[in-house]
Short mmCIF file of C-alpha atoms in Angstrom, two decimals:
data_model
loop_
_atom_site.label_atom_id
_atom_site.label_comp_id
_atom_site.label_asym_id
_atom_site.label_seq_id
_atom_site.Cartn_x
_atom_site.Cartn_y
_atom_site.Cartn_z
CA MET A 965 46.85 23.21 -97.24
CA ILE A 966 47.51 19.52 -95.53
CA SER A 967 50.18 17.03 -96.29
CA ARG A 968 50.54 14.05 -96.01
CA LEU A 969 54.10 12.32 -95.07
CA THR A 970 53.77 8.71 -94.65
CA GLY A 971 56.94 5.88 -93.55
CA GLU A 972 58.14 2.28 -93.84
CA GLN A 973 58.99 -0.03 -91.40
CA GLU A 974 59.87 -3.66 -91.81
CA ASP A 975 57.47 -5.44 -89.41
CA SER A 976 56.16 -2.86 -88.03
CA HIS A 977 53.74 -4.66 -84.80
CA SER A 978 51.83 -1.21 -83.51
CA ASP A 979 49.06 -0.06 -83.14
CA VAL A 980 49.65 3.28 -84.31
CA PRO A 981 50.31 4.14 -87.98
CA ASP A 982 53.14 5.07 -89.55
CA THR A 983 52.40 8.52 -90.80
CA CYS A 984 51.84 12.19 -89.78
CA PHE A 985 50.52 15.56 -91.03
CA ILE A 986 51.99 19.15 -92.29
CA ARG A 987 49.84 21.83 -92.39
CA ALA A 988 51.42 24.82 -93.71
CA PRO A 989 51.63 26.85 -96.54
CA MET A 990 51.57 25.89 -99.79
CA GLY A 991 55.39 24.65 -101.67
CA VAL A 992 55.75 24.16 -98.00
CA ALA A 993 54.98 20.41 -97.12
CA GLU A 994 56.67 19.37 -100.96
CA VAL A 995 60.01 20.29 -99.34
CA LEU A 996 59.73 18.22 -96.18
CA ARG A 997 60.99 14.27 -95.65
CA CYS A 998 58.67 12.25 -93.25
CA GLU A 999 60.50 9.02 -91.63
CA VAL A 1000 59.76 6.46 -88.64
CA ALA A 1001 62.81 6.53 -86.58
CA ASP A 1002 61.37 4.03 -83.80
CA THR A 1003 65.00 2.41 -83.66
CA LEU A 1004 65.05 6.20 -81.81
CA SER A 1005 62.33 5.44 -79.26
CA CYS A 1006 64.59 4.73 -76.71
CA LEU A 1007 66.45 8.45 -77.08
CA MET A 1008 62.45 9.24 -76.95
CA VAL A 1009 61.43 9.18 -73.07
CA THR A 1010 62.72 10.24 -69.40
CA ALA A 1011 62.11 9.12 -66.18
CA SER A 1012 58.00 8.16 -65.85
CA GLU A 1013 57.09 9.03 -69.50
CA GLU A 1014 56.28 6.94 -71.52
CA LEU A 1015 55.61 7.00 -75.46
CA VAL A 1016 52.50 6.09 -76.99
CA SER A 1017 52.58 6.87 -80.24
CA ARG A 1018 55.52 6.65 -83.55
CA VAL A 1019 58.46 8.21 -83.78
CA ILE A 1020 58.86 10.21 -86.76
CA ARG A 1021 61.78 12.50 -87.63
CA VAL A 1022 60.62 15.35 -90.32
CA LYS A 1023 62.92 17.32 -92.56
CA VAL A 1024 63.70 19.59 -95.00
CA GLN A 1025 64.28 18.24 -98.31
CA ASP A 1026 68.79 19.91 -99.17
CA GLY A 1027 69.25 23.58 -100.02
CA ALA A 1028 65.34 24.12 -99.57
CA ASN A 1029 63.51 26.97 -97.47
CA VAL A 1030 61.10 26.71 -94.78
CA HIS A 1031 59.02 29.81 -93.65
CA PHE A 1032 57.66 28.23 -90.00
CA PRO A 1033 55.87 27.80 -88.21
CA VAL A 1034 54.29 24.94 -89.93
CA ILE A 1035 51.42 22.44 -88.07
CA VAL A 1036 52.74 18.91 -86.94
CA ILE A 1037 49.47 16.39 -86.89
CA VAL A 1038 50.94 13.13 -84.93
CA PRO A 1039 48.61 9.98 -84.37
CA PHE A 1040 48.96 8.18 -81.40
CA CYS A 1041 47.21 5.59 -78.83
CA ALA A 1042 47.00 5.72 -75.56
CA ARG A 1043 45.93 2.79 -73.59
CA TYR A 1044 45.51 3.86 -70.24
CA ARG A 1045 45.11 7.50 -68.86
CA SER A 1046 44.67 9.23 -66.08
CA SER A 1047 43.88 12.10 -64.16
CA TYR A 1048 47.18 11.53 -62.93
CA ARG A 1049 49.22 12.11 -66.44
CA ASP A 1050 48.30 14.02 -70.51
CA VAL A 1051 49.85 13.75 -73.80
CA ALA A 1052 52.51 16.23 -74.97
CA VAL A 1053 54.29 16.13 -77.96
CA LYS A 1054 58.35 15.72 -77.85
CA ILE A 1055 60.54 16.96 -80.03
CA VAL A 1056 64.41 17.07 -80.61
CA ASP A 1057 66.52 18.76 -82.59
CA GLY A 1058 69.89 17.85 -83.89
CA GLU A 1059 71.75 18.81 -81.58
CA ARG A 1060 69.46 15.59 -79.15
CA ARG A 1061 67.94 18.92 -76.17
CA ALA A 1062 64.67 18.06 -75.92
CA SER A 1063 61.25 20.06 -75.83
CA TYR A 1064 57.31 19.59 -74.57
CA VAL A 1065 55.07 21.47 -76.64
CA THR A 1066 51.53 20.80 -75.53
CA PRO A 1067 48.78 19.90 -78.38
CA VAL A 1068 46.09 21.70 -79.08
CA THR A 1069 44.13 19.28 -80.28
CA THR A 1070 43.59 14.98 -79.56
CA GLU A 1071 41.19 14.31 -82.04
CA GLY A 1072 40.09 15.61 -84.69
CA THR A 1073 39.67 13.85 -88.55
CA TYR A 1074 43.02 12.79 -91.07
CA GLY A 1075 43.29 11.30 -93.82
CA GLY A 1076 39.55 10.48 -93.82
CA GLN A 1077 39.29 9.05 -89.94
CA ARG A 1078 38.36 9.66 -86.79
CA SER A 1079 41.37 9.08 -83.80
CA SER A 1080 43.44 10.51 -81.38
CA PHE A 1081 45.92 12.90 -83.26
CA ALA A 1082 48.25 15.30 -81.44
CA GLU A 1083 48.98 19.05 -83.34
CA VAL A 1084 50.75 21.58 -82.65
CA ARG A 1085 52.71 24.41 -83.86
CA VAL A 1086 56.19 24.66 -84.07
CA TYR A 1087 59.32 26.48 -85.21
CA SER A 1088 61.81 23.68 -85.40
CA LEU A 1089 62.32 19.92 -86.84
CA GLY A 1090 63.79 17.24 -85.51
CA LEU A 1091 62.57 13.97 -84.58
CA PHE A 1092 58.24 13.82 -83.04
CA ALA A 1093 56.39 11.73 -80.62
CA VAL A 1094 54.08 11.80 -78.77
CA VAL A 1095 54.27 10.65 -75.11
CA SER A 1096 52.06 10.29 -71.98
CA CYS A 1097 53.85 12.03 -68.90
CA LEU A 1098 52.75 13.70 -65.22
CA LYS A 1099 50.68 16.10 -65.78
CA ARG A 1100 52.35 19.01 -64.08
CA GLU A 1101 50.07 22.01 -61.72
CA ASN A 1102 52.06 25.18 -62.53
CA TYR A 1103 50.64 28.16 -59.96
CA THR A 1104 51.59 31.14 -59.27
CA VAL A 1105 52.05 32.07 -55.51
CA PRO A 1106 50.71 35.56 -54.75
CA THR A 1107 52.39 37.69 -50.81
CA LYS A 1108 49.15 37.89 -49.46
CA GLY A 1109 49.08 33.85 -49.43
CA LEU A 1110 46.75 31.30 -51.44
CA SER A 1111 45.08 28.07 -50.63
CA LEU A 1112 44.85 25.71 -53.60
CA LYS A 1113 43.22 21.70 -54.37
CA LEU A 1114 45.47 20.11 -56.93
CA PRO A 1115 43.14 19.08 -59.98
CA MET A 1116 45.05 16.88 -60.64
CA ASP A 1117 43.09 15.67 -56.71
CA PRO A 1118 41.24 17.84 -54.92
CA ARG A 1119 42.07 16.00 -51.68
CA ILE A 1120 45.83 17.34 -51.68
CA CYS A 1121 46.16 20.84 -50.48
CA LEU A 1122 47.90 22.95 -50.18
CA ASN A 1123 48.07 26.11 -48.48
CA TYR A 1124 50.57 29.72 -48.56
CA LEU A 1125 50.19 31.71 -45.34
CA PRO A 1126 50.66 35.57 -45.91
CA GLY A 1127 54.01 36.50 -47.05
CA SER A 1128 55.38 33.35 -47.84
CA PHE A 1129 57.48 34.86 -50.04
CA THR A 1130 58.78 38.41 -50.50
CA ALA A 1131 57.15 38.69 -54.19
CA PRO A 1132 54.29 36.78 -56.30
CA VAL A 1133 56.12 33.23 -57.53
CA MET A 1134 55.88 30.62 -59.60
CA ALA A 1135 55.89 26.95 -58.07
CA GLN A 1136 55.49 23.36 -60.46
CA THR A 1137 53.20 20.19 -58.11
CA MET A 1138 53.76 17.14 -60.19
CA ILE A 1139 51.18 13.48 -58.60
CA GLN A 1140 52.98 9.70 -58.54
CA PRO A 1141 49.78 7.77 -57.42
CA VAL A 1142 51.50 4.38 -55.60
CA ASP A 1143 49.53 1.20 -56.26
CA ALA A 1144 49.55 -1.09 -53.33
CA VAL A 1145 50.34 -3.83 -55.51
CA LEU A 1146 53.88 -1.89 -56.28
CA LEU A 1147 54.29 -1.21 -52.32
CA ALA A 1148 53.47 -4.52 -51.77
CA ALA A 1149 55.99 -5.54 -54.32
CA VAL A 1150 58.47 -3.91 -52.59
CA LYS A 1151 57.60 -4.80 -49.33
CA SER A 1152 58.68 -8.61 -50.49
CA ARG A 1153 61.79 -7.39 -51.74
CA SER A 1154 62.64 -6.13 -47.78
CA ASP A 1155 62.62 -6.70 -44.32
CA ALA A 1156 62.35 -2.99 -43.18
CA TYR A 1157 59.52 -2.17 -44.78
CA HIS A 1158 57.17 -4.70 -42.73
CA SER A 1159 56.20 -2.63 -40.05
CA VAL A 1160 54.37 -0.24 -44.27
CA VAL A 1161 50.53 -0.66 -44.15
CA SER A 1162 49.65 1.88 -47.01
CA THR A 1163 51.18 4.94 -48.29
CA SER A 1164 49.37 8.27 -50.29
CA PRO A 1165 50.75 9.64 -53.58
CA LEU A 1166 54.00 10.79 -54.23
CA LEU A 1167 53.87 14.57 -54.35
CA TYR A 1168 56.60 16.44 -56.36
CA LEU A 1169 56.89 20.75 -55.11
CA THR A 1170 58.69 22.66 -56.95
CA HIS A 1171 59.26 26.32 -55.46
CA PRO A 1172 62.65 28.85 -57.11
CA SER A 1173 65.11 29.08 -55.30
CA SER A 1174 65.43 32.32 -55.38
CA GLN A 1175 62.97 32.81 -53.61
CA PRO A 1176 63.05 31.83 -50.02
CA LEU A 1177 60.31 30.00 -47.46
CA ARG A 1178 59.23 32.59 -44.92
CA ARG A 1179 55.88 30.58 -43.63
CA PRO A 1180 54.93 27.92 -42.08
CA LEU A 1181 53.44 25.67 -45.48
CA THR A 1182 50.26 24.30 -44.79
CA LEU A 1183 49.93 21.07 -46.98
CA THR A 1184 47.02 18.85 -46.62
CA LEU A 1185 47.71 14.18 -48.53
CA PRO A 1186 44.98 11.74 -48.82
CA CYS A 1187 45.68 8.69 -46.78
CA PRO A 1188 44.25 5.58 -47.59
CA PRO A 1189 41.88 2.87 -44.25
CA ASN A 1190 44.20 1.39 -42.50
CA PRO A 1191 43.73 -2.56 -43.81
CA LYS A 1192 44.09 -4.94 -41.14
CA LYS A 1193 41.77 -2.77 -38.39
CA ASN A 1194 38.94 -5.22 -38.06
CA ARG A 1195 36.23 -5.96 -40.91
CA HIS A 1196 33.27 -4.86 -38.73
CA THR A 1197 35.05 -1.26 -37.68
CA ARG A 1198 36.29 0.34 -41.18
CA ALA A 1199 32.04 -0.56 -41.98
CA LYS A 1200 30.53 1.07 -39.38
CA ARG A 1201 33.44 4.04 -40.21
CA GLU A 1202 32.79 3.61 -43.11
CA GLU A 1203 28.51 4.16 -43.10
CA GLN A 1204 29.52 7.06 -41.02
CA ASP A 1205 31.24 8.83 -42.68
CA HIS A 1206 29.47 8.12 -46.41
CA GLN A 1207 30.40 11.17 -48.47
CA THR A 1208 32.92 12.77 -46.94
CA GLN A 1209 36.31 13.87 -47.97
CA PRO A 1210 39.71 11.13 -47.21
CA VAL A 1211 41.31 9.95 -44.35
CA THR A 1212 44.14 12.41 -44.75
CA GLN A 1213 47.27 14.46 -43.52
CA LEU A 1214 49.03 18.15 -42.00
CA LEU A 1215 51.72 18.75 -42.84
CA ASN A 1216 53.73 21.44 -41.49
CA PHE A 1217 56.96 22.66 -43.56
CA PRO A 1218 58.61 25.26 -41.65
CA PRO A 1219 60.95 28.23 -43.13
CA VAL A 1220 63.71 26.97 -45.50
CA SER A 1221 66.34 28.95 -47.12
CA ASP A 1222 66.36 27.69 -49.43
CA CYS A 1223 63.74 25.89 -51.90
CA LEU A 1224 64.82 22.73 -53.76
CA PRO A 1225 62.57 20.01 -55.82
CA LEU A 1226 60.63 17.83 -52.87
CA ARG A 1227 59.36 14.31 -52.30
CA LEU A 1228 56.72 14.67 -50.34
CA LEU A 1229 54.58 11.22 -49.39
CA VAL A 1230 52.61 10.02 -46.38
CA VAL A 1231 53.44 6.69 -44.66
CA ARG A 1232 50.82 4.45 -43.16
CA LEU A 1233 52.76 2.00 -40.16
CA LEU A 1234 51.88 -0.69 -37.88
CA SER A 1235 55.29 0.65 -35.61
CA PRO A 1236 57.75 3.30 -36.00
CA LEU A 1237 60.07 3.36 -38.40
CA GLN A 1238 63.72 4.48 -38.93
CA PRO A 1239 64.03 8.43 -41.10
CA CYS A 1240 66.55 6.48 -42.98
CA ARG A 1241 63.74 3.15 -44.02
CA ILE A 1242 61.05 6.06 -44.58
CA THR A 1243 63.43 7.62 -47.39
CA SER A 1244 64.53 4.40 -48.28
CA LEU A 1245 61.41 3.34 -49.12
CA ALA A 1246 60.27 5.78 -50.90
CA GLU A 1247 63.61 6.38 -53.45
CA GLU A 1248 62.23 2.63 -54.30
CA LEU A 1249 58.51 3.57 -54.47
CA GLU A 1250 59.45 6.01 -56.79
CA GLU A 1251 61.89 3.70 -58.62
CA SER A 1252 58.96 0.79 -58.67
CA VAL A 1253 56.00 3.54 -60.16
CA CYS A 1254 57.89 3.56 -63.46
CA CYS A 1255 58.82 -0.42 -63.86
CA HIS A 1256 56.45 -3.07 -64.94
CA ALA A 1257 56.28 -7.25 -65.24
CA ALA A 1258 56.89 -8.24 -68.28
CA THR A 1259 56.90 -11.62 -69.17
CA VAL A 1260 58.81 -12.41 -72.69
CA VAL A 1261 56.86 -15.05 -75.01
CA LEU A 1262 57.82 -17.69 -78.17
CA GLN A 1263 55.67 -18.35 -80.47
CA ARG A 1264 55.39 -19.93 -83.37
CA ARG A 1265 52.30 -20.72 -86.19
CA GLN A 1266 52.37 -24.90 -86.52
CA ASP A 1267 52.53 -23.20 -90.31
CA GLU A 1268 55.10 -21.49 -90.10
CA PRO A 1269 57.85 -23.24 -87.54
CA ARG A 1270 61.10 -21.67 -88.67
CA VAL A 1271 58.92 -17.54 -88.21
CA VAL A 1272 58.92 -17.05 -84.11
CA LEU A 1273 57.19 -14.70 -82.49
CA VAL A 1274 58.97 -12.73 -79.55
CA ALA A 1275 56.44 -11.03 -77.64
CA ALA A 1276 57.30 -9.03 -74.31
CA LEU A 1277 54.47 -9.24 -72.77
CA PRO A 1278 52.76 -7.21 -69.00
CA SER A 1279 52.58 -10.20 -66.73
CA LYS A 1280 49.55 -9.09 -64.74
CA ASP A 1281 47.63 -10.28 -68.72
CA LEU A 1282 49.90 -12.83 -69.76
CA GLY A 1283 46.22 -14.90 -69.79
CA TRP A 1284 44.98 -12.98 -71.70
CA GLU A 1285 47.32 -11.68 -73.82
CA LEU A 1286 48.15 -15.72 -74.62
CA SER A 1287 44.20 -15.50 -76.03
CA LYS A 1288 44.79 -12.80 -78.02
CA LEU A 1289 47.34 -14.62 -79.50
CA ARG A 1290 46.23 -18.53 -80.32
CA ALA A 1291 43.62 -16.37 -81.79
CA GLN A 1292 45.86 -14.57 -84.88
CA GLY A 1293 47.44 -18.24 -85.42
CA PHE A 1294 49.91 -18.90 -83.50
CA SER A 1295 49.52 -21.98 -81.26
CA GLY A 1296 52.63 -23.46 -81.33
CA LEU A 1297 55.39 -24.48 -79.49
CA LEU A 1298 55.07 -21.89 -76.63
CA GLU A 1299 58.35 -20.69 -74.61
CA THR A 1300 58.97 -17.95 -71.69
CA SER A 1301 60.98 -17.08 -69.25
CA ALA A 1302 60.95 -16.14 -65.96
CA GLU A 1303 59.43 -12.80 -64.94
CA ILE A 1304 62.25 -10.09 -65.56
CA SER A 1305 61.04 -6.53 -65.05
CA MET A 1306 61.18 -4.08 -67.26
CA CYS A 1307 61.80 0.17 -67.75
CA GLU A 1308 60.50 2.19 -70.51
CA GLY A 1309 63.47 2.49 -72.80
CA ASP A 1310 64.31 -0.34 -71.84
CA GLN A 1311 65.56 -3.27 -74.83
CA LEU A 1312 65.94 -6.96 -75.45
CA LEU A 1313 68.82 -7.62 -77.88
CA LEU A 1314 68.49 -11.51 -79.67
CA HIS A 1315 71.86 -13.25 -79.89
CA PHE A 1316 72.29 -16.20 -82.36
CA SER A 1317 74.25 -18.90 -81.58
CA GLY A 1318 75.37 -22.77 -82.71
CA ASN A 1319 73.29 -24.22 -85.74
CA ILE A 1320 70.22 -21.77 -85.86
CA THR A 1321 71.25 -17.39 -87.43
CA SER A 1322 69.12 -14.29 -87.47
CA LYS A 1323 69.35 -10.51 -88.57
CA GLY A 1324 70.34 -8.83 -85.25
CA ARG A 1325 67.02 -7.64 -84.26
CA ARG A 1326 65.91 -6.20 -81.03
CA ILE A 1327 63.13 -5.27 -79.19
CA THR A 1328 62.76 -1.65 -77.81
CA PHE A 1329 60.15 -1.98 -74.27
CA HIS A 1330 57.10 0.76 -74.02
CA SER A 1331 54.77 0.06 -71.59
CA GLN A 1332 51.40 0.85 -73.85
CA GLN A 1333 52.38 -0.43 -77.18
CA LYS A 1334 52.90 -3.69 -78.69
CA ASN A 1335 56.32 -5.79 -78.12
CA HIS A 1336 56.33 -7.85 -80.70
CA LEU A 1337 58.85 -8.60 -83.45
CA LEU A 1338 58.80 -11.40 -86.45
CA VAL A 1339 62.24 -13.75 -85.56
CA TYR A 1340 63.30 -15.38 -89.49
CA LEU A 1341 65.31 -18.03 -88.44
CA THR A 1342 67.56 -20.58 -91.11
CA GLU A 1343 69.49 -22.96 -89.74
CA VAL A 1344 73.82 -22.32 -90.71
CA ASP A 1345 74.16 -26.37 -91.38
CA PRO A 1346 70.86 -27.17 -92.71
CA PHE A 1347 71.67 -31.58 -92.32
CA GLY A 1348 73.94 -30.96 -88.78
CA ASN A 1349 71.23 -31.15 -87.53
CA TYR A 1350 70.50 -35.59 -88.29
CA SER A 1351 74.55 -35.44 -87.83
CA SER A 1352 74.69 -35.44 -83.62
CA PRO A 1353 71.96 -34.84 -81.32
CA HIS A 1354 73.24 -32.12 -79.23
CA TYR A 1355 74.54 -30.17 -82.62
CA LYS A 1356 71.62 -26.87 -82.08
CA GLY A 1357 71.15 -23.35 -81.57
CA THR A 1358 70.20 -21.67 -79.26
CA ALA A 1359 68.87 -18.56 -79.93
CA MET A 1360 69.24 -15.91 -76.03
CA PHE A 1361 68.45 -13.04 -74.54
CA TYR A 1362 69.97 -9.61 -73.14
CA LYS A 1363 68.09 -7.17 -71.50
CA VAL A 1364 69.75 -3.26 -71.89
CA THR A 1365 69.34 -1.26 -69.90
CA ARG A 1366 67.85 2.83 -71.07
CA GLY A 1367 70.79 4.15 -70.04
CA HIS A 1368 73.28 2.04 -70.88
CA VAL A 1369 71.82 1.17 -75.08
CA GLU A 1370 73.73 3.79 -76.00
CA ASN A 1371 77.54 2.20 -74.77
CA ILE A 1372 76.53 -1.33 -76.53
CA ASN A 1373 78.64 -2.80 -79.02
CA ALA A 1374 79.10 -5.11 -81.41
CA SER A 1375 79.36 -7.89 -78.92
CA VAL A 1376 76.17 -7.92 -76.88
CA SER A 1377 76.39 -7.37 -72.78
CA GLY A 1378 73.96 -6.91 -70.73
CA HIS A 1379 71.88 -9.97 -68.45
CA GLN A 1380 71.26 -12.65 -70.89
CA PHE A 1381 67.33 -14.78 -68.88
CA LEU A 1382 66.34 -16.64 -71.80
CA HIS A 1383 67.11 -19.73 -74.27
CA TYR A 1384 65.36 -20.46 -76.58
CA SER A 1385 66.93 -23.99 -78.51
CA SER A 1386 65.97 -24.82 -83.07
CA LEU A 1387 63.54 -25.26 -83.66
CA ALA A 1388 64.59 -29.20 -85.17
CA HIS A 1389 65.45 -31.88 -83.70
CA PRO A 1390 67.82 -34.92 -83.83
CA PRO A 1391 66.98 -37.87 -85.81
CA ASP A 1392 66.04 -40.37 -82.10
CA SER A 1393 63.55 -36.98 -81.17
CA LEU A 1394 59.84 -36.80 -81.51
CA SER A 1395 59.82 -34.06 -84.17
CA ASP A 1396 56.52 -31.79 -84.42
CA SER A 1397 54.10 -32.60 -86.29
CA LEU A 1398 54.49 -36.23 -85.35
CA LEU A 1399 53.96 -34.26 -81.80
CA LEU A 1400 50.13 -32.50 -83.41
CA TRP A 1401 49.07 -35.17 -85.13
CA LEU A 1402 49.65 -37.75 -81.44
CA SER A 1403 47.69 -34.49 -79.95
CA GLY A 1404 44.74 -34.62 -82.36
CA GLU A 1405 44.40 -38.69 -81.13
CA LEU A 1406 42.86 -38.25 -77.57
CA SER A 1407 40.48 -37.85 -75.25
CA GLU A 1408 40.04 -35.93 -72.71
CA GLU A 1409 40.37 -38.57 -70.13
CA GLU A 1410 43.55 -40.14 -73.03
CA VAL A 1411 45.40 -36.00 -71.70
CA ALA A 1412 44.93 -36.72 -68.25
CA LEU A 1413 45.95 -40.35 -68.31
CA LEU A 1414 48.54 -39.57 -70.16
CA VAL A 1415 49.94 -36.57 -67.90
CA LEU A 1416 49.41 -39.93 -64.94
CA SER A 1417 51.67 -41.69 -67.24
CA LEU A 1418 54.77 -39.28 -68.57
CA ARG A 1419 55.15 -38.22 -64.34
CA LEU A 1420 54.36 -34.53 -65.35
CA ARG A 1421 54.36 -32.91 -62.18
CA ARG A 1422 50.42 -30.79 -61.44
CA SER A 1423 52.05 -27.73 -61.26
CA ALA A 1424 52.98 -28.33 -64.77
CA ALA A 1425 49.54 -29.66 -66.13
CA GLN A 1426 47.98 -26.53 -64.78
CA LEU A 1427 51.01 -24.67 -66.51
CA VAL A 1428 49.88 -26.12 -69.27
CA LYS A 1429 46.32 -25.15 -69.55
CA LEU A 1430 46.69 -21.79 -68.04
CA ARG A 1431 48.94 -21.80 -72.13
CA ALA A 1432 46.84 -23.04 -74.25
CA GLY A 1433 43.44 -22.66 -73.14
CA ASP A 1434 40.25 -24.16 -74.00
CA SER A 1435 41.74 -26.87 -76.61
CA LEU A 1436 41.99 -30.23 -76.18
CA SER A 1437 44.33 -30.86 -78.99
CA THR A 1438 46.53 -27.47 -78.13
CA GLN A 1439 46.44 -28.42 -74.42
CA ALA A 1440 47.72 -32.17 -75.68
CA PHE A 1441 50.58 -30.61 -77.70
CA HIS A 1442 51.48 -28.95 -74.84
CA VAL A 1443 52.07 -31.83 -73.00
CA LEU A 1444 53.99 -33.79 -74.66
CA ALA A 1445 55.87 -30.78 -76.19
CA MET A 1446 57.30 -30.09 -72.48
CA TRP A 1447 57.14 -33.73 -71.40
CA ARG A 1448 60.04 -34.06 -74.74
CA ARG A 1449 61.82 -31.19 -73.22
CA GLY A 1450 62.75 -32.29 -70.07
CA LEU A 1451 64.40 -35.95 -71.30
CA PRO A 1452 68.16 -36.17 -71.65
CA ALA A 1453 69.74 -35.13 -75.08
CA ALA A 1454 70.78 -38.65 -75.12
CA THR A 1455 68.98 -41.38 -73.52
CA HIS A 1456 69.46 -46.16 -73.91
CA GLN A 1457 65.60 -45.56 -74.35
CA PRO A 1458 64.31 -44.39 -77.72
CA LYS A 1459 61.78 -41.05 -76.66
CA ALA A 1460 59.60 -42.34 -78.86
CA SER A 1461 59.38 -45.70 -78.07
CA GLN A 1462 59.18 -43.90 -74.01
CA LEU A 1463 56.28 -42.31 -75.16
CA ALA A 1464 54.70 -45.09 -77.05
CA HIS A 1465 54.85 -47.06 -73.52
CA CYS A 1466 53.14 -44.86 -72.24
CA LEU A 1467 50.60 -44.90 -74.33
CA ALA A 1468 50.35 -48.23 -74.14
CA LYS A 1469 49.33 -48.14 -70.32
CA SER A 1470 47.10 -45.63 -71.32
CA GLY A 1471 44.73 -47.63 -72.71
CA ARG A 1472 46.08 -46.14 -76.37
CA PRO A 1473 48.01 -49.40 -77.99
CA ASP A 1474 46.83 -49.14 -81.95
CA LEU A 1475 48.33 -44.92 -80.78
CA ALA A 1476 51.48 -46.39 -79.60
CA ARG A 1477 52.26 -48.52 -82.50
CA GLU A 1478 51.09 -46.38 -85.41
CA LEU A 1479 53.82 -43.38 -83.68
CA LEU A 1480 56.62 -45.85 -84.14
CA LEU A 1481 55.58 -46.72 -87.98
CA ARG A 1482 55.56 -42.81 -88.16
CA GLN A 1483 58.97 -41.85 -85.81
CA ALA A 1484 60.45 -44.81 -88.74
CA ALA A 1485 59.34 -43.99 -91.74
CA THR A 1486 60.15 -40.19 -90.34
CA THR A 1487 63.88 -41.32 -89.31
CA ARG A 1488 64.35 -43.66 -93.32
CA GLN A 1489 63.77 -39.66 -95.05
CA GLY A 1490 66.04 -38.08 -92.46
CA SER A 1491 69.62 -40.92 -93.14
CA LEU A 1492 68.20 -39.77 -97.31
CA LYS A 1493 68.88 -36.76 -96.97
#
């Protein structure tokens, strides 16, 4: 019998449904309860694992007996899959002991929908999640030796001579690819790695410590060509080596008495590098492959000024992700942080102060999921913004690493990296509605002239085009909003007068007069309140 169990969670922005399926004998599924436990997602990932499903808690109703095994089916959505990674169902019991189960199948039709589902047979209940992890290749090395090409990457070969072990042993390998962009980022942080040109993938090799390696082990690892060589020479060599194996490096390891896990890497150098530097390079690469460059974005719909979308977006796809948000109606004022490094399971905590408040919220970062959160802001004092130009509210964002999440107390700790000001503006300021009206009245040529008149930098104008896309009115609004943010809180000349002066210089004195009239009406309404 198959039963569908559904959990509910407020403000979900996941691509994966909050549902799991149970296949069990008659009567068993009726005593099970399913809950969405995404707030515990930081506990479901370690090392290089990436979460690709919701976190589902399955538990038994009080006093009920369950006869195992039962089959649990969890939907998932893996955006990035490769020959180096695989999916597994991770189960964490009440004692926080984790186990991994390889799915019987990863595709199927459940609930009338064909999609990606991880089906596993289990003998205990607890927290369930599908994680993307590095593929593990388990193999047996007999006493007569073994020559093995790894299925994840056939370019990598292991050659055990006869007598390498006195008895057959079980060994395991994992491969972590190293992207050229990742290597460039590591090199940019330290001049000590200037001579490093390229690297092979990271190879993790584990032998049992009870059996010493008695004969040399030969490894073949792929090493990319030297990109510094002359282009003509490289093209000629590629023509000669067409359809041949990539450049490789043979490594001979002597017998050792203790076969603990090894981390292996081939490095192509322009000049010699100290062994300690190579070791530190491998460690930094190992840490960096688990990190992702992200940009925190705050944006709101023009028709919902007090509802703010907070999103941690991949920096490399920032333009594409912002265009998707615009298609969903988020075209209001855009705030972005500087690029930050986020690892799987790290959290962003929101802390409010001043004249705005909201329920304490957080985002747990997962690289293969939407990291979106809707925040509903309210003013502590609805009239406070009219009493003083300095009476504002601020939203502060803190990054907390996965290892420190469990130690957070009520007083928010971590690294503060972004402020977000209140949506309301003092009476001397220009409201969003006024800027939106003005944005719709300007032509492309007039916007260009206004940028010069407002004395905005060229880089600022280019950033506006990136954020606003092809919409002229949206570009104009971002130009005006950027200029407004750059002004001090209190000036001798009102902001409306400054903007009207710039409009007149740009050839639109009619809009300058209309702006002053609308601003005066807004100020009168504020004073009546």
